[in-house]
Coordinates of C-alpha atoms in Angstrom, one line a residue:
Chain A
X1 CA 0.0 0.0 0.0
X2 CA 1.2 3.6 -0.7
X3 CA 0.5 6.4 1.7
X4 CA 1.2 10.0 0.6
X5 CA 1.2 13.0 2.9
X6 CA 0.2 16.1 0.9
X7 CA 0.2 19.9 1.4
X8 CA -1.7 22.4 -0.7
X9 CA -2.4 26.1 -0.6
X10 CA -6.1 25.4 0.0
X11 CA -8.8 22.8 -0.3
X12 CA -9.8 23.8 -3.8
X13 CA -6.3 23.3 -5.0
X14 CA -5.9 20.0 -3.3
X15 CA -9.2 18.6 -4.5
X16 CA -8.4 19.7 -8.0
X17 CA -5.0 18.0 -8.0
X18 CA -6.4 14.8 -6.6
X19 CA -9.2 14.8 -9.2
X20 CA -6.8 15.5 -12.0
X21 CA -4.5 12.7 -11.0
X22 CA -7.4 10.3 -11.1
X23 CA -7.6 9.4 -7.4
X24 CA -11.3 10.0 -7.4
X25 CA -14.1 11.0 -9.8
X26 CA -17.3 12.9 -9.3
X27 CA -20.2 10.8 -10.5
X28 CA -23.8 12.1 -10.9
X29 CA -26.7 9.7 -11.0
X30 CA -30.3 10.8 -11.0
X31 CA -29.3 14.2 -9.8
X32 CA -27.1 13.0 -7.0
X33 CA -23.3 13.6 -7.1
X34 CA -20.9 11.6 -5.2
X35 CA -17.1 11.4 -5.0
X36 CA -16.0 7.8 -5.8
X37 CA -12.5 6.5 -5.3
X38 CA -11.0 5.0 -8.4
X39 CA -7.8 3.5 -9.7
X40 CA -6.9 1.8 -6.4
X41 CA -7.6 4.7 -4.0
X42 CA -8.5 3.4 -0.6
X43 CA -8.9 6.7 1.3
X44 CA -8.5 10.4 0.8
X45 CA -8.4 12.0 4.2
X46 CA -8.7 15.8 4.3
X47 CA -6.9 16.8 7.4
X48 CA -7.3 20.5 6.9
X49 CA -5.3 22.9 8.8
X50 CA -2.7 21.7 11.3
X51 CA -2.0 23.6 14.5
X52 CA 1.7 24.4 15.0
X53 CA 1.3 26.4 18.2
X54 CA -1.8 25.7 20.3
X55 CA -4.0 28.6 21.4
X56 CA -4.0 29.7 25.0
X57 CA -7.1 30.3 27.1
X58 CA -8.0 31.9 30.4
X59 CA -9.6 30.0 33.3
X60 CA -13.0 30.6 31.8
X61 CA -12.0 29.2 28.4
X62 CA -11.7 32.6 26.7
X63 CA -9.0 32.6 24.1
X64 CA -5.9 34.6 25.0
X65 CA -3.8 33.9 22.0
X66 CA -5.1 32.2 18.8
X67 CA -3.5 29.0 17.5
X68 CA -0.8 29.3 14.9
X69 CA -1.3 27.0 11.9
X70 CA 1.1 25.6 9.4
X71 CA 0.7 27.1 5.9
X72 CA -2.0 25.6 3.7
X73 CA -4.1 22.5 4.2
X74 CA -3.1 18.8 4.4
X75 CA -4.3 15.5 3.0
X76 CA -3.4 11.8 3.6
X77 CA -3.9 9.6 0.6
X78 CA -3.9 5.8 0.7
X79 CA -3.7 4.1 -2.7
X80 CA -2.5 1.1 -4.5
X81 CA -1.1 3.4 -7.3
X82 CA 2.2 5.3 -7.3
X83 CA 2.0 9.0 -8.0
X84 CA 4.3 11.9 -8.4
X85 CA 2.9 14.8 -6.4
X86 CA 6.0 16.9 -6.8
X87 CA 6.2 19.8 -4.3
X88 CA 2.9 18.9 -2.8
X89 CA 4.2 15.7 -1.2
X90 CA 5.8 16.3 2.2
X91 CA 7.6 14.0 4.6
X92 CA 6.8 15.0 8.1
X93 CA 8.6 13.3 11.0
X94 CA 5.9 13.8 13.6
X95 CA 2.6 13.1 11.9
X96 CA -0.8 14.1 13.2
X97 CA -2.7 11.5 11.4
X98 CA -2.5 7.8 10.5
X99 CA -4.5 4.9 9.2
X100 CA -5.7 2.3 11.7
X101 CA -3.2 -0.5 11.8
X102 CA -0.4 1.5 10.3
X103 CA 2.4 3.3 12.1
X104 CA 1.8 7.0 12.9
X105 CA 4.6 8.1 10.6
X106 CA 4.0 5.5 7.8
X107 CA 4.3 7.1 4.4
X108 CA 5.8 6.3 1.1
X109 CA 5.4 3.4 -1.3
X110 CA 4.8 -0.2 -0.3
X111 CA 4.0 0.6 3.3
X112 CA 3.4 -2.4 5.6
X113 CA 1.0 -2.5 8.5
X114 CA 2.1 -1.3 11.9
X115 CA 5.0 -2.7 13.9
X116 CA 3.7 -2.1 17.4
X117 CA 3.9 -3.5 20.9
X118 CA 1.5 -3.8 23.8
X119 CA 2.1 -5.0 27.3
X120 CA -0.7 -6.6 29.3
Chain B
X1 CA -39.0 -24.5 0.7
X2 CA -36.2 -24.1 -1.8
X3 CA -32.7 -23.6 -0.7
X4 CA -31.1 -20.2 -1.4
X5 CA -28.7 -20.2 -4.3
X6 CA -26.5 -17.7 -2.4
X7 CA -26.6 -16.5 1.2
X8 CA -24.7 -14.6 3.8
X9 CA -24.9 -14.8 7.5
X10 CA -27.8 -16.4 9.2
X11 CA -25.4 -16.9 12.1
X12 CA -23.0 -18.7 9.9
X13 CA -20.0 -16.5 9.5
X14 CA -16.5 -17.2 8.4
X15 CA -13.8 -14.8 7.2
X16 CA -10.4 -14.9 5.7
X17 CA -8.3 -12.1 4.2
X18 CA -10.2 -10.3 1.4
X19 CA -13.2 -12.6 1.8
X20 CA -16.4 -13.0 3.6
X21 CA -17.9 -16.5 3.4
X22 CA -21.1 -16.6 1.3
X23 CA -22.5 -20.0 0.7
X24 CA -25.1 -22.1 -1.1
X25 CA -26.4 -25.5 -0.3
X26 CA -27.0 -28.3 -2.7
X27 CA -29.0 -31.0 -0.9
X28 CA -26.9 -31.6 2.2
X29 CA -23.8 -30.2 0.6
X30 CA -22.4 -26.8 1.7
X31 CA -20.8 -24.9 -1.1
X32 CA -18.6 -21.9 -0.3
X33 CA -19.3 -18.7 -2.2
X34 CA -16.6 -16.2 -1.1
X35 CA -17.8 -12.6 -1.2
X36 CA -15.0 -10.2 -2.0
X37 CA -14.4 -7.5 0.6
X38 CA -11.9 -4.7 1.0
X39 CA -10.9 -2.4 3.9
X40 CA -7.3 -1.3 3.6
X41 CA -7.0 -0.5 7.3
X42 CA -7.7 -2.3 10.5
X43 CA -11.2 -2.1 12.2
X44 CA -12.8 -2.9 15.5
X45 CA -16.0 -4.7 16.4
X46 CA -17.9 -5.9 19.5
X47 CA -17.1 -9.6 19.8
X48 CA -19.4 -12.3 21.0
X49 CA -18.2 -11.7 24.6
X50 CA -19.2 -8.1 24.4
X51 CA -15.7 -6.8 24.2
X52 CA -14.4 -4.1 21.8
X53 CA -11.6 -5.6 19.8
X54 CA -9.6 -5.1 16.6
X55 CA -10.6 -7.8 14.1
X56 CA -7.6 -10.0 13.6
X57 CA -7.0 -13.3 11.9
X58 CA -4.3 -15.4 13.4
X59 CA -2.6 -18.3 11.6
X60 CA -1.4 -21.5 13.1
X61 CA 1.4 -21.7 15.7
X62 CA 4.8 -21.3 14.1
X63 CA 7.0 -21.8 17.1
X64 CA 7.9 -25.4 18.1
X65 CA 7.6 -26.1 21.7
X66 CA 7.0 -22.6 22.8
X67 CA 5.8 -23.7 26.2
X68 CA 9.0 -25.7 26.7
X69 CA 7.0 -28.7 27.8
X70 CA 7.7 -31.0 24.8
X71 CA 9.7 -34.2 25.1
X72 CA 13.0 -32.7 23.9
X73 CA 12.9 -28.9 23.7
X74 CA 16.7 -28.8 23.3
X75 CA 16.2 -30.4 19.8
X76 CA 14.2 -27.4 18.5
X77 CA 15.6 -24.5 20.6
X78 CA 19.2 -23.2 20.2
X79 CA 20.6 -22.2 23.5
X80 CA 23.6 -20.0 24.2
X81 CA 25.9 -20.6 27.2
X82 CA 24.0 -20.1 30.4
X83 CA 20.5 -21.0 29.0
X84 CA 18.7 -24.1 30.1
X85 CA 15.2 -25.5 29.7
X86 CA 13.5 -27.3 32.6
X87 CA 10.1 -27.5 34.2
X88 CA 8.4 -25.8 31.3
X89 CA 10.5 -22.7 31.5
X90 CA 13.5 -21.3 29.6
X91 CA 16.0 -19.8 32.0
X92 CA 19.2 -17.8 31.6
X93 CA 21.6 -17.7 34.6
X94 CA 23.6 -14.7 33.4
X95 CA 26.8 -16.7 33.2
X96 CA 27.5 -16.4 29.5
X97 CA 27.5 -12.7 28.9
X98 CA 24.8 -11.6 26.3
X99 CA 23.3 -14.9 25.1
X100 CA 20.1 -15.9 23.3
X101 CA 17.7 -18.7 23.1
X102 CA 16.6 -19.0 19.5
X103 CA 14.7 -21.0 16.9
X104 CA 15.2 -21.0 13.1
X105 CA 12.6 -21.4 10.4
X106 CA 9.8 -19.7 12.2
X107 CA 8.7 -17.0 9.7
X108 CA 8.6 -16.0 6.1
X109 CA 9.8 -12.6 4.8
X110 CA 7.5 -9.7 4.3
X111 CA 4.6 -11.0 6.4
X112 CA 3.1 -9.6 9.6
X113 CA 3.3 -11.7 12.7
X114 CA 2.0 -11.6 16.2
X115 CA 4.6 -12.5 18.8
X116 CA 3.7 -13.1 22.4
X117 CA 5.8 -14.2 25.3
X118 CA 5.7 -14.2 29.1
X119 CA 8.6 -12.9 31.2
X120 CA 8.4 -14.9 34.4
X121 CA 11.3 -13.2 36.1
X122 CA 14.1 -10.8 35.2
X123 CA 16.9 -9.3 37.2
X124 CA 18.8 -6.1 36.7
X125 CA 18.1 -3.6 33.9
X126 CA 19.9 -4.9 30.9
X127 CA 18.2 -4.8 27.5
X128 CA 16.6 -8.0 26.3
X129 CA 16.7 -7.6 22.6
X130 CA 14.2 -9.7 20.6
X131 CA 14.8 -10.5 16.9
X132 CA 12.4 -12.0 14.4
X133 CA 12.6 -12.2 10.7
X134 CA 15.5 -9.7 10.4
X135 CA 13.7 -7.1 12.5
X136 CA 14.5 -5.9 16.0
X137 CA 11.2 -6.5 17.6
X138 CA 12.1 -5.0 21.0
X139 CA 15.1 -3.4 22.5
X140 CA 14.2 -2.7 26.1
X141 CA 14.5 -4.4 29.4
X142 CA 11.6 -6.7 29.7
X143 CA 9.9 -6.5 33.1
X144 CA 7.8 -9.4 34.4
X145 CA 4.6 -9.5 32.3
X146 CA 2.9 -10.8 29.2
X147 CA 4.1 -9.1 26.0
X148 CA 2.5 -8.8 22.6
X149 CA 4.4 -7.6 19.6
X150 CA 3.3 -7.1 16.0
X151 CA 6.2 -7.2 13.4
X152 CA 6.5 -7.2 9.7
X153 CA 9.5 -9.3 8.8
X154 CA 12.2 -8.4 6.3
X155 CA 13.8 -11.9 6.0
X156 CA 13.4 -15.4 7.3
X157 CA 15.9 -14.9 10.0
X158 CA 15.5 -16.7 13.3
X159 CA 13.6 -15.8 16.4
X160 CA 15.9 -14.9 19.3
X161 CA 15.6 -13.3 22.7
X162 CA 18.7 -12.3 24.7
X163 CA 19.5 -12.5 28.3
X164 CA 22.1 -10.2 29.8
X165 CA 25.3 -10.8 31.6
X166 CA 24.8 -11.4 35.3
X167 CA 21.0 -11.3 35.2
X168 CA 18.7 -14.2 35.7
X169 CA 16.0 -14.2 33.1
X170 CA 13.1 -16.6 32.8
X171 CA 10.6 -16.8 30.0
X172 CA 7.7 -19.0 28.9
X173 CA 4.9 -19.4 26.3
X174 CA 6.6 -18.0 23.2
X175 CA 4.2 -17.9 20.3
X176 CA 4.4 -16.6 16.8
X177 CA 1.4 -16.5 14.5
X178 CA 0.8 -14.8 11.2
X179 CA -1.5 -11.8 11.8
X180 CA -3.9 -10.2 9.4
X181 CA -5.9 -7.1 10.3
X182 CA -6.6 -5.4 7.0
X183 CA -9.3 -6.5 4.6
X184 CA -11.1 -8.6 7.2
X185 CA -14.9 -8.5 7.4
X186 CA -16.3 -7.5 10.8
X187 CA -19.0 -9.6 12.4
X188 CA -20.5 -7.5 15.2
X189 CA -22.5 -8.6 18.2
X190 CA -25.2 -6.5 19.8
X191 CA -25.9 -8.8 22.7
X192 CA -28.6 -10.8 21.0
X193 CA -27.4 -11.6 17.5
X194 CA -24.5 -11.3 15.1
X195 CA -24.4 -9.1 12.0
X196 CA -22.1 -8.0 9.3
X197 CA -20.9 -4.5 10.1
X198 CA -20.3 -2.2 7.0
X199 CA -19.1 1.3 7.8
X200 CA -17.9 4.3 5.9
X201 CA -14.5 6.0 6.2
X202 CA -14.3 7.8 9.5
X203 CA -11.5 9.6 11.4
X204 CA -11.2 9.8 15.1
X205 CA -10.2 13.4 15.7
X206 CA -9.3 12.9 19.4
X207 CA -5.6 12.2 19.5
X208 CA -5.6 10.3 22.8
X209 CA -8.7 8.1 22.9
X210 CA -7.7 6.2 26.0
X211 CA -5.0 8.3 27.8
X212 CA -6.9 10.7 30.0
X213 CA -3.6 12.2 31.2
X214 CA -3.4 14.0 27.8
X215 CA -6.8 15.7 28.4
X216 CA -7.3 18.8 30.4
X217 CA -8.6 17.8 33.8
X218 CA -9.6 20.4 36.4
X219 CA -11.2 19.7 39.8
X220 CA -10.5 16.0 39.6
X221 CA -7.9 13.3 40.3
X222 CA -7.0 10.8 37.6
X223 CA -5.9 7.3 38.4
X224 CA -4.6 5.7 35.2
X225 CA -5.3 2.0 34.4
X226 CA -7.7 1.8 37.3
X227 CA -10.5 -0.1 35.6
X228 CA -11.0 -2.9 33.2
X229 CA -12.2 -1.2 30.0
X230 CA -14.6 -2.4 27.3
X231 CA -11.7 -4.0 25.5
X232 CA -11.2 -6.4 28.5
X233 CA -7.9 -5.0 29.8
X234 CA -7.2 -2.8 32.8
X235 CA -6.4 0.4 30.9
X236 CA -9.2 2.8 31.7
X237 CA -8.5 5.8 33.7
X238 CA -10.7 6.7 36.7
X239 CA -11.4 10.2 37.7
X240 CA -12.6 11.3 41.2
X241 CA -14.0 14.8 40.8
X242 CA -14.0 17.1 43.8
X243 CA -16.4 19.7 42.5
X244 CA -19.6 19.7 40.5
X245 CA -18.1 22.3 38.1
X246 CA -15.3 20.4 36.4
X247 CA -13.2 20.2 33.2
X248 CA -12.4 17.0 31.4
X249 CA -11.9 18.3 27.9
X250 CA -9.9 18.4 24.7
X251 CA -9.6 21.0 22.0
X252 CA -10.2 19.7 18.4
X253 CA -9.7 21.4 15.1
X254 CA -13.0 21.4 13.2
X255 CA -14.5 22.8 10.0
X256 CA -17.3 25.3 10.5
X257 CA -20.7 24.1 9.3
X258 CA -19.8 20.4 9.5
X259 CA -21.5 18.0 11.8
X260 CA -19.5 15.9 14.2
X261 CA -20.4 13.2 16.7
X262 CA -18.7 12.4 20.0
X263 CA -18.8 9.0 21.5
X264 CA -17.1 7.7 24.6
X265 CA -17.5 5.0 27.3
X266 CA -18.2 5.8 30.9
X267 CA -18.4 3.6 33.9
X268 CA -20.1 5.6 36.6
X269 CA -19.4 4.8 40.2
X270 CA -21.2 7.7 41.8
X271 CA -22.7 11.0 40.9
X272 CA -25.8 12.3 39.2
X273 CA -26.8 14.8 36.6
X274 CA -23.9 14.5 34.2
X275 CA -23.4 17.1 31.6
X276 CA -21.2 17.0 28.5
X277 CA -20.4 20.2 26.6
X278 CA -19.3 21.6 23.3
X279 CA -17.6 25.0 23.3
X280 CA -16.7 27.3 20.4
X281 CA -13.3 28.7 21.1
X282 CA -13.4 31.2 18.2
X283 CA -16.7 32.7 19.3
X284 CA -16.1 32.1 23.0
X285 CA -19.5 30.6 23.5
X286 CA -21.1 27.3 24.5
X287 CA -22.5 25.4 21.5
X288 CA -24.4 23.0 23.7
X289 CA -24.4 21.7 27.2
X290 CA -26.3 18.4 27.3
X291 CA -27.3 16.0 30.0
X292 CA -26.3 12.5 29.2
X293 CA -27.5 10.8 32.4
X294 CA -30.3 9.0 30.5
X295 CA -27.6 7.2 28.4
X296 CA -25.9 5.7 31.4
X297 CA -26.8 2.1 32.2
X298 CA -26.3 1.7 36.0
X299 CA -22.7 1.1 36.9
X300 CA -21.9 -0.9 33.8
X301 CA -19.9 0.6 30.9
X302 CA -22.2 2.8 28.8
X303 CA -21.5 4.3 25.4
X304 CA -22.5 8.0 25.3
X305 CA -23.1 9.7 21.9
X306 CA -24.0 13.2 20.9
X307 CA -23.8 15.1 17.6
X308 CA -23.0 18.7 17.1
X309 CA -22.6 21.1 14.2
X310 CA -19.7 23.5 14.3
X311 CA -21.0 27.1 14.1
X312 CA -20.0 29.7 11.6
X313 CA -16.5 30.8 12.4
X314 CA -15.7 27.9 14.6
X315 CA -12.4 26.1 13.8
X316 CA -11.4 25.2 17.3
X317 CA -14.0 23.3 19.4
X318 CA -13.6 22.1 23.0
X319 CA -15.3 18.7 23.6
X320 CA -16.0 17.9 27.2
X321 CA -16.5 14.4 28.5
X322 CA -17.7 16.0 31.7
X323 CA -18.4 19.6 32.3
X324 CA -20.7 19.6 35.3
X325 CA -22.9 17.4 37.5
X326 CA -25.5 17.6 40.1
X327 CA -23.4 15.7 42.7
X328 CA -19.8 14.7 42.9
X329 CA -18.8 12.2 40.2
X330 CA -16.4 9.3 40.3
X331 CA -16.2 7.5 37.0
X332 CA -13.9 5.8 34.5
X333 CA -13.7 6.9 30.9
X334 CA -12.4 5.1 27.9
X335 CA -12.6 5.2 24.1
X336 CA -13.2 8.8 23.3
X337 CA -14.0 9.4 19.7
X338 CA -15.0 12.6 17.8
X339 CA -15.7 12.0 14.2
X340 CA -17.1 14.1 11.3
X341 CA -20.5 12.7 10.6
X342 CA -24.0 12.6 12.0
X343 CA -23.7 9.4 13.9
X344 CA -21.1 7.4 15.8
X345 CA -19.3 4.5 14.3
X346 CA -17.2 1.7 15.7
X347 CA -14.3 2.6 18.0
X348 CA -11.1 3.8 16.4
X349 CA -8.3 3.8 18.9
X350 CA -5.8 6.7 18.9
X351 CA -2.5 7.4 20.7
X352 CA -1.0 10.7 19.8
X353 CA -2.7 11.6 16.5
X354 CA -5.9 11.3 14.6
X355 CA -6.6 7.9 13.0
X356 CA -8.7 6.8 10.0
X357 CA -10.6 3.6 9.5
X358 CA -11.0 3.2 5.7
X359 CA -14.4 2.4 4.2
X360 CA -15.5 -1.2 3.5
X361 CA -16.7 -2.7 0.2
X362 CA -18.4 -6.0 -0.6
X363 CA -19.2 -7.5 -3.9
X364 CA -19.6 -10.9 -5.6
X365 CA -19.2 -10.9 -9.4
X366 CA -19.5 -13.6 -12.0
X367 CA -22.5 -15.3 -10.4
X368 CA -25.1 -15.5 -13.2
X369 CA -25.3 -19.2 -12.3
X370 CA -26.5 -18.3 -8.8
X371 CA -29.1 -15.8 -9.9
X372 CA -32.2 -16.6 -11.9
X373 CA -32.6 -13.4 -14.0
X374 CA -36.1 -14.4 -15.1
X375 CA -37.6 -14.9 -11.7
X376 CA -36.4 -15.0 -8.2
X377 CA -36.2 -13.5 -4.7
X378 CA -33.8 -11.2 -3.0
X379 CA -34.1 -11.3 0.8
X380 CA -32.2 -9.1 3.3
X381 CA -32.4 -8.6 7.0
X382 CA -30.7 -5.4 7.6
X383 CA -30.4 -2.3 9.8
X384 CA -29.1 1.2 9.0
X385 CA -26.3 2.7 11.1
X386 CA -28.4 5.8 11.3
X387 CA -31.5 7.3 9.8
X388 CA -29.3 9.8 8.1
X389 CA -31.5 10.0 4.9
X390 CA -28.9 9.0 2.5
X391 CA -29.3 6.4 -0.3
X392 CA -27.7 3.1 0.6
X393 CA -28.3 0.1 -1.7
X394 CA -28.0 -3.7 -1.8
X395 CA -28.6 -4.9 -5.4
X396 CA -28.4 -7.7 -7.9
X397 CA -27.3 -6.2 -11.3
X398 CA -25.3 -6.6 -14.5
X399 CA -22.8 -4.0 -13.3
X400 CA -24.9 -1.1 -14.7
X401 CA -27.8 0.9 -13.5
X402 CA -29.9 -0.4 -16.4
X403 CA -30.6 -3.9 -15.1
X404 CA -31.0 -4.4 -11.4
X405 CA -33.1 -5.6 -8.5
X406 CA -32.5 -3.5 -5.4
X407 CA -33.4 -2.7 -1.8
X408 CA -32.4 0.6 -0.4
X409 CA -32.6 3.1 2.4
X410 CA -33.8 6.3 0.9
X411 CA -33.5 10.1 1.5
X412 CA -36.8 10.0 3.4
X413 CA -36.7 9.3 7.1
X414 CA -37.3 5.7 8.1
X415 CA -38.0 4.7 4.5
X416 CA -37.0 1.6 2.7
X417 CA -37.6 1.0 -1.0
X418 CA -37.6 -1.8 -3.5
X419 CA -37.1 -1.5 -7.2
X420 CA -36.6 -3.5 -10.4
X421 CA -35.1 -1.8 -13.4
X422 CA -34.8 -3.4 -16.9
X423 CA -33.1 -1.7 -19.8
X424 CA -33.1 1.5 -17.9
X425 CA -36.8 1.5 -17.4
X426 CA -38.5 1.0 -14.0
X427 CA -40.6 -2.2 -13.9
X428 CA -41.6 -2.0 -10.3
X429 CA -40.8 0.4 -7.5
X430 CA -42.2 0.8 -4.0
X431 CA -41.1 2.9 -1.0
X432 CA -42.3 1.8 2.4
X433 CA -42.0 3.5 5.7
X434 CA -40.9 1.3 8.7
X435 CA -40.9 2.2 12.3
X436 CA -37.1 2.5 12.6
X437 CA -34.5 1.8 9.9
X438 CA -31.8 1.4 12.6
X439 CA -33.6 -1.6 13.9
X440 CA -33.4 -4.9 11.9
X441 CA -36.0 -5.2 9.2
X442 CA -36.7 -8.3 7.1
X443 CA -37.3 -7.4 3.5
X444 CA -37.9 -9.5 0.4
X445 CA -38.5 -8.7 -3.3
X446 CA -40.1 -11.3 -5.5
X447 CA -39.7 -10.7 -9.2
X448 CA -41.1 -12.6 -12.2
X449 CA -42.8 -11.7 -15.5
X450 CA -45.7 -9.5 -14.8
X451 CA -45.6 -10.1 -11.1
X452 CA -43.6 -8.2 -8.5
X453 CA -44.0 -8.3 -4.7
X454 CA -42.5 -6.6 -1.7
X455 CA -42.7 -8.1 1.7
X456 CA -41.7 -6.2 4.8
X457 CA -41.5 -7.8 8.2
X458 CA -44.0 -10.5 7.4
X459 CA -46.5 -8.4 5.4
X460 CA -47.1 -8.2 1.7
X461 CA -47.0 -4.4 1.2
X462 CA -46.9 -4.2 -2.6
X463 CA -47.9 -6.1 -5.6
X464 CA -47.4 -5.0 -9.2
X465 CA -48.9 -7.3 -11.9
X466 CA -47.2 -5.8 -14.9
X467 CA -43.6 -5.5 -16.0
X468 CA -40.8 -7.4 -17.5
X469 CA -38.0 -9.2 -15.9
X470 CA -34.6 -10.0 -17.5
X471 CA -33.4 -12.4 -20.1
X472 CA -31.4 -15.4 -18.8
X473 CA -28.0 -14.7 -17.3
X474 CA -28.5 -10.9 -17.3
X475 CA -28.0 -10.4 -13.6
X476 CA -24.5 -11.6 -12.7
X477 CA -23.4 -9.8 -9.5
X478 CA -24.3 -9.0 -5.9
X479 CA -23.5 -5.4 -4.9
X480 CA -23.4 -3.5 -1.7
X481 CA -24.2 -0.4 -3.8
X482 CA -26.6 0.9 -6.4
X483 CA -25.5 -1.7 -8.9
X484 CA -22.4 -0.2 -10.4
X485 CA -19.0 0.2 -8.7
X486 CA -19.4 2.1 -5.6
X487 CA -22.2 4.6 -6.1
X488 CA -24.5 4.9 -3.1
X489 CA -22.7 2.3 -1.1
X490 CA -24.5 0.3 1.6
X491 CA -23.4 1.2 5.1
X492 CA -25.3 -0.7 7.8
X493 CA -25.7 -4.1 9.4
X494 CA -26.7 -7.3 7.6
X495 CA -27.8 -10.3 9.6
X496 CA -28.9 -12.4 6.7
X497 CA -29.0 -12.0 2.9
X498 CA -30.4 -14.7 0.6
X499 CA -30.9 -15.1 -3.1
X500 CA -33.4 -17.6 -4.5
X501 CA -33.8 -18.8 -8.0
X502 CA -37.5 -19.3 -7.6
X503 CA -40.4 -17.3 -6.5
X504 CA -42.1 -20.3 -4.9
X505 CA -41.1 -19.2 -1.4
X506 CA -43.3 -18.4 1.6
X507 CA -42.1 -14.8 1.8
X508 CA -44.5 -14.0 4.7
X509 CA -42.8 -16.6 6.8
X510 CA -39.3 -15.7 5.5
X511 CA -39.7 -12.1 6.5
X512 CA -41.5 -12.7 9.8

């Protein structure tokens, strides 16, 4: 399985690139439109903005300083197909999102399920 | 009554990787008809014991004499200087420096395995490295306890665990089994019956679903790992609150205008009038304070759920497992989940980040021999995950929208609909309102030339005496969607699905 971590300026740009690359298509039947995964896509997860510095709040929950976000918006793509996303592909070392059963920082091509440990 | 030519469930479940067992019967013979399924991630279910667990398929035992109780364990285990095997234990006396007990030929390369072992005793603090299949499985000092590791191998190299110089080290019950978690069907138990669970992609946005120490806690004291959780292990945190105005909360990044659903388990020891809360950080205002006392079932574990829509401008929302109460609360919490969507789905564990469970798909193609296109019956006992007024189909088709027999949940509340379409033209169609689509309903379509019937929970609700069916071998696939590849997917629960090649069936009895 291939897992790509992607960064775009905004959601419109990201959606357009993923559509152009053939990861999904928009199908309309009987007036209803749906996004369908195609060409081996297993999941497109729109993560959105990622907080770099959390907001701070007073004792009553009022915001003192707003959160600081990383630039742009983020996606995780799981697919059986290899793509070249160019500058939109990123390689974070401390990921905020993962797929269930895969390591938190799993990305790249031919990714295996998680190597994990639990102690009872 | 005739036997189904294809069926799923009916309390007969079997799974293997990529397949759910469908079956047909021929006389007394049982003929497997594997249904193709995909879900490229792991998933959880409630098992027959009522425990939340990750669905996992384990292969046969690959370690010889892992309990060290066979006749001649020395013949299968390699032992370094200082290791000995006696009385069903493998022991290292620390005399040989860093030495291993090992076994070759255990694993294949590039497969995932579950390795378990018990550490009976261990002195000192030296690292007890474990190798399997060319991978360092563990590189820590192993305290006394039961260990579970999952490892994807890179070679066929031996299993080995090392004792350290000068440290007595005793182990037992070494087991290695091939483990599969992805692409496994989930058979869920609700306390009374089993059903196939089919869910959409969902992401748990709470980064620490079980570790309450990562949540903001005010006016309470947390005891980690105090209570046996719904997964059967003692890993649930208990909180004793010392005030009726409290904080047990987490801030989540959301998208304004989107609907989210929180779910979590609570085991209440004492306290009344428990309130959860959603708070809009951006607008500095409560979105909702809600009393969830009515969802609590005594002192047993209860699953609380509540949906909320992020207001305009809200990108940071505080979700509170407990915000206030009528009297002091002591309770354990576990399995917090906050997901985009109007209803809660099965538990997705997290530990330091958000986690996604990928959607599931089911289909069976190339089965024109199992479907009588000219006349037959499609029967389904199914329940919706939610009355969310979306279209969700189960169908027999030729892979197009033009020729199909279908049953669906519709965009009208608590409505189920049958339909038969031939050559793109509707031959029969009937919506029917049921009391609750989230409860199991038994539905059957009978189709034959100029006669179509729809049975719902034992009653004939529709008859149409005109319309065509299909030429032989037109219908050739079972779909958990509208009839093509993936449009209007079925998400819900299925207890039983049957296809008959005849209409000579007592459908009133079948659907009762």
